[in-house]
mmCIF file of C-alpha atoms in Angstrom:
data_model
loop_
_atom_site.group_PDB
_atom_site.id
_atom_site.type_symbol
_atom_site.label_atom_id
_atom_site.label_comp_id
_atom_site.label_asym_id
_atom_site.label_seq_id
_atom_site.Cartn_x
_atom_site.Cartn_y
_atom_site.Cartn_z
ATOM 1 C CA MET F 149 13.410 46.987 -1.236
ATOM 2 C CA MET F 150 11.544 44.790 1.397
ATOM 3 C CA LYS F 151 8.416 47.012 1.457
ATOM 4 C CA ASN F 152 8.551 45.709 -2.132
ATOM 5 C CA LEU F 153 8.921 43.006 -1.934
ATOM 6 C CA LEU F 154 6.114 42.431 0.800
ATOM 7 C CA LYS F 155 3.897 44.250 -2.015
ATOM 8 C CA THR F 156 4.759 41.675 -4.527
ATOM 9 C CA ALA F 157 3.636 38.770 -2.321
ATOM 10 C CA VAL F 158 0.312 40.363 -1.549
ATOM 11 C CA VAL F 159 -0.642 41.147 -4.492
ATOM 12 C CA GLY F 160 0.027 37.319 -5.996
ATOM 13 C CA ALA F 161 -1.948 36.019 -2.993
ATOM 14 C CA ALA F 162 -4.702 37.601 -4.140
ATOM 15 C CA LEU F 163 -4.130 37.023 -7.681
ATOM 16 C CA VAL F 164 -3.716 33.245 -6.543
ATOM 17 C CA ALA F 165 -6.800 33.204 -4.576
ATOM 18 C CA SER F 166 -9.226 35.289 -6.851
ATOM 19 C CA SER F 167 -8.666 32.690 -9.772
ATOM 20 C CA VAL F 168 -8.973 29.410 -6.885
ATOM 21 C CA ALA F 169 -12.413 30.959 -6.185
ATOM 22 C CA MET F 170 -13.249 31.659 -10.130
ATOM 23 C CA ALA F 171 -12.504 28.084 -10.353
ATOM 24 C CA GLN F 172 -15.082 27.066 -7.696
ATOM 25 C CA PRO F 173 -18.333 25.591 -9.821
ATOM 26 C CA ALA F 174 -21.439 27.253 -9.210
ATOM 27 C CA MET F 175 -22.990 27.085 -5.416
ATOM 28 C CA ALA F 176 -26.331 25.456 -5.197
ATOM 29 C CA SER F 177 -29.406 27.295 -3.804
ATOM 30 C CA ASP F 178 -32.277 26.224 -2.137
ATOM 31 C CA LEU F 179 -35.485 28.995 -2.473
ATOM 32 C CA SER F 180 -37.791 30.161 0.030
ATOM 33 C CA TRP F 181 -40.620 32.825 -1.776
ATOM 34 C CA THR F 182 -43.358 34.275 0.059
ATOM 35 C CA PHE F 183 -45.986 36.390 -0.940
ATOM 36 C CA SER F 184 -49.105 37.138 0.533
ATOM 37 C CA ASP F 185 -51.334 34.162 -1.894
ATOM 38 C CA GLY F 186 -48.655 32.083 -1.394
ATOM 39 C CA VAL F 187 -45.257 30.826 -1.472
ATOM 40 C CA ILE F 188 -42.531 29.143 -3.412
ATOM 41 C CA SER F 189 -40.184 26.830 -3.049
ATOM 42 C CA TYR F 190 -37.061 24.338 -3.575
ATOM 43 C CA SER F 191 -34.734 22.060 -2.262
ATOM 44 C CA ASP F 192 -31.126 21.527 -3.848
ATOM 45 C CA SER F 193 -30.881 18.906 -1.824
ATOM 46 C CA THR F 194 -33.968 17.362 -3.470
ATOM 47 C CA ASN F 195 -34.570 19.022 -6.467
ATOM 48 C CA LYS F 196 -37.597 19.466 -5.012
ATOM 49 C CA PHE F 197 -39.574 22.558 -6.162
ATOM 50 C CA CYS F 198 -42.744 23.602 -4.508
ATOM 51 C CA VAL F 199 -45.612 25.652 -5.206
ATOM 52 C CA ARG F 200 -48.195 26.647 -3.113
ATOM 53 C CA ALA F 201 -51.489 28.767 -2.653
ATOM 54 C CA TYR F 202 -52.962 30.011 0.464
ATOM 55 C CA ASP F 203 -55.690 28.091 1.484
ATOM 56 C CA SER F 204 -57.391 31.133 3.253
ATOM 57 C CA GLU F 205 -60.062 34.061 1.589
ATOM 58 C CA GLY F 206 -61.521 32.305 -1.848
ATOM 59 C CA ALA F 207 -60.103 31.308 -4.780
ATOM 60 C CA ARG F 208 -55.962 31.631 -4.915
ATOM 61 C CA GLN F 209 -54.048 30.216 -7.734
ATOM 62 C CA VAL F 210 -49.882 30.792 -7.887
ATOM 63 C CA THR F 211 -48.066 29.855 -11.137
ATOM 64 C CA ALA F 212 -44.251 29.304 -11.558
ATOM 65 C CA THR F 213 -42.643 29.419 -14.801
ATOM 66 C CA ILE F 214 -39.282 28.017 -14.696
ATOM 67 C CA THR F 215 -36.312 28.433 -17.161
ATOM 68 C CA PRO F 216 -32.933 27.605 -17.701
ATOM 69 C CA THR F 217 -31.813 31.288 -17.595
ATOM 70 C CA GLY F 218 -29.206 30.971 -20.729
ATOM 71 C CA GLY F 219 -32.615 29.587 -22.716
ATOM 72 C CA GLY F 220 -33.775 26.419 -22.905
ATOM 73 C CA ARG F 221 -37.218 24.542 -22.386
ATOM 74 C CA SER F 222 -39.169 25.856 -19.736
ATOM 75 C CA VAL F 223 -41.495 24.298 -17.112
ATOM 76 C CA THR F 224 -44.574 25.721 -15.777
ATOM 77 C CA VAL F 225 -46.236 24.888 -12.327
ATOM 78 C CA THR F 226 -49.840 26.157 -11.101
ATOM 79 C CA ASP F 227 -51.423 25.405 -7.787
ATOM 80 C CA LYS F 228 -55.055 26.017 -7.269
ATOM 81 C CA ASN F 229 -55.833 26.183 -3.026
ATOM 82 C CA ASP F 230 -58.817 24.547 -1.019
ATOM 83 C CA TYR F 231 -61.287 26.766 -3.190
ATOM 84 C CA TYR F 232 -61.151 25.031 -6.270
ATOM 85 C CA GLY F 233 -60.412 21.047 -3.976
ATOM 86 C CA HIS F 234 -56.972 20.939 -3.964
ATOM 87 C CA PRO F 235 -55.251 21.925 -0.407
ATOM 88 C CA GLY F 236 -51.948 21.845 -0.041
ATOM 89 C CA GLY F 237 -49.428 22.709 -2.576
ATOM 90 C CA THR F 238 -47.988 21.178 -6.135
ATOM 91 C CA CYS F 239 -44.371 19.905 -6.768
ATOM 92 C CA ILE F 240 -42.198 18.564 -9.434
ATOM 93 C CA TYR F 241 -38.453 17.357 -9.050
ATOM 94 C CA LEU F 242 -36.227 19.257 -11.123
ATOM 95 C CA ASN F 243 -34.404 15.522 -12.214
ATOM 96 C CA SER F 244 -31.140 15.428 -14.593
ATOM 97 C CA SER F 245 -33.249 14.797 -17.802
ATOM 98 C CA TYR F 246 -34.734 18.839 -17.148
ATOM 99 C CA VAL F 247 -31.561 19.855 -15.870
ATOM 100 C CA SER F 248 -27.782 19.013 -15.276
ATOM 101 C CA GLU F 249 -26.032 19.939 -11.704
ATOM 102 C CA ASN F 250 -25.007 23.433 -11.394
ATOM 103 C CA THR F 251 -27.429 24.751 -13.361
ATOM 104 C CA SER F 252 -29.145 28.480 -13.047
ATOM 105 C CA LEU F 253 -32.888 28.913 -13.513
ATOM 106 C CA THR F 254 -35.349 31.940 -13.329
ATOM 107 C CA VAL F 255 -38.603 31.656 -11.418
ATOM 108 C CA THR F 256 -41.106 33.905 -12.424
ATOM 109 C CA ALA F 257 -44.047 33.957 -10.192
ATOM 110 C CA LYS F 258 -47.468 35.366 -10.560
ATOM 111 C CA SER F 259 -50.292 34.636 -8.086
ATOM 112 C CA TYR F 260 -53.976 35.123 -8.524
ATOM 113 C CA TRP F 261 -56.827 36.000 -5.774
ATOM 114 C CA GLY F 262 -60.903 36.106 -6.552
ATOM 115 C CA GLU F 263 -61.526 38.675 -4.554
ATOM 116 C CA ARG F 264 -58.845 41.000 -6.112
ATOM 117 C CA GLY F 265 -60.177 39.237 -9.468
ATOM 118 C CA THR F 266 -56.669 40.189 -11.630
ATOM 119 C CA TRP F 267 -53.049 37.944 -11.900
ATOM 120 C CA VAL F 268 -50.399 39.794 -10.043
ATOM 121 C CA GLY F 269 -46.399 39.658 -11.085
ATOM 122 C CA ARG F 270 -44.585 38.819 -8.418
ATOM 123 C CA GLY F 271 -40.880 39.109 -10.443
ATOM 124 C CA SER F 272 -38.456 36.829 -10.529
ATOM 125 C CA ARG F 273 -35.607 34.753 -8.768
ATOM 126 C CA THR F 274 -32.494 32.539 -9.715
ATOM 127 C CA ILE F 275 -31.475 29.507 -8.248
ATOM 128 C CA THR F 276 -28.895 27.285 -9.334
ATOM 129 C CA THR F 277 -29.227 23.177 -9.186
#
């Protein structure tokens, strides 16, 4: 009897804990994504999204397209390096006119290196604002 009561209590506690966890709002996330031609970053505390093509070895470009995961208006950010006369990165703010808090976004990246002469797809990452 006591053994069954203990099992029932443990299962009940697990159900309560899982339902509380599922009711929590989505957790915001930061992003730091580095690959051979540059870096993409997002800081949730400032809503700042940056793309940077490395300033070395000739012409480089990095492009990131940000799309709400459920669909909607996408935004594309491209940074060209110092070869094009643009050292540093290119940043935008993902403010409330574009996305609201706890919005899931898919970031898709591609990069270009002049010596390679082609664009390379870098895949996708998901962030939550």
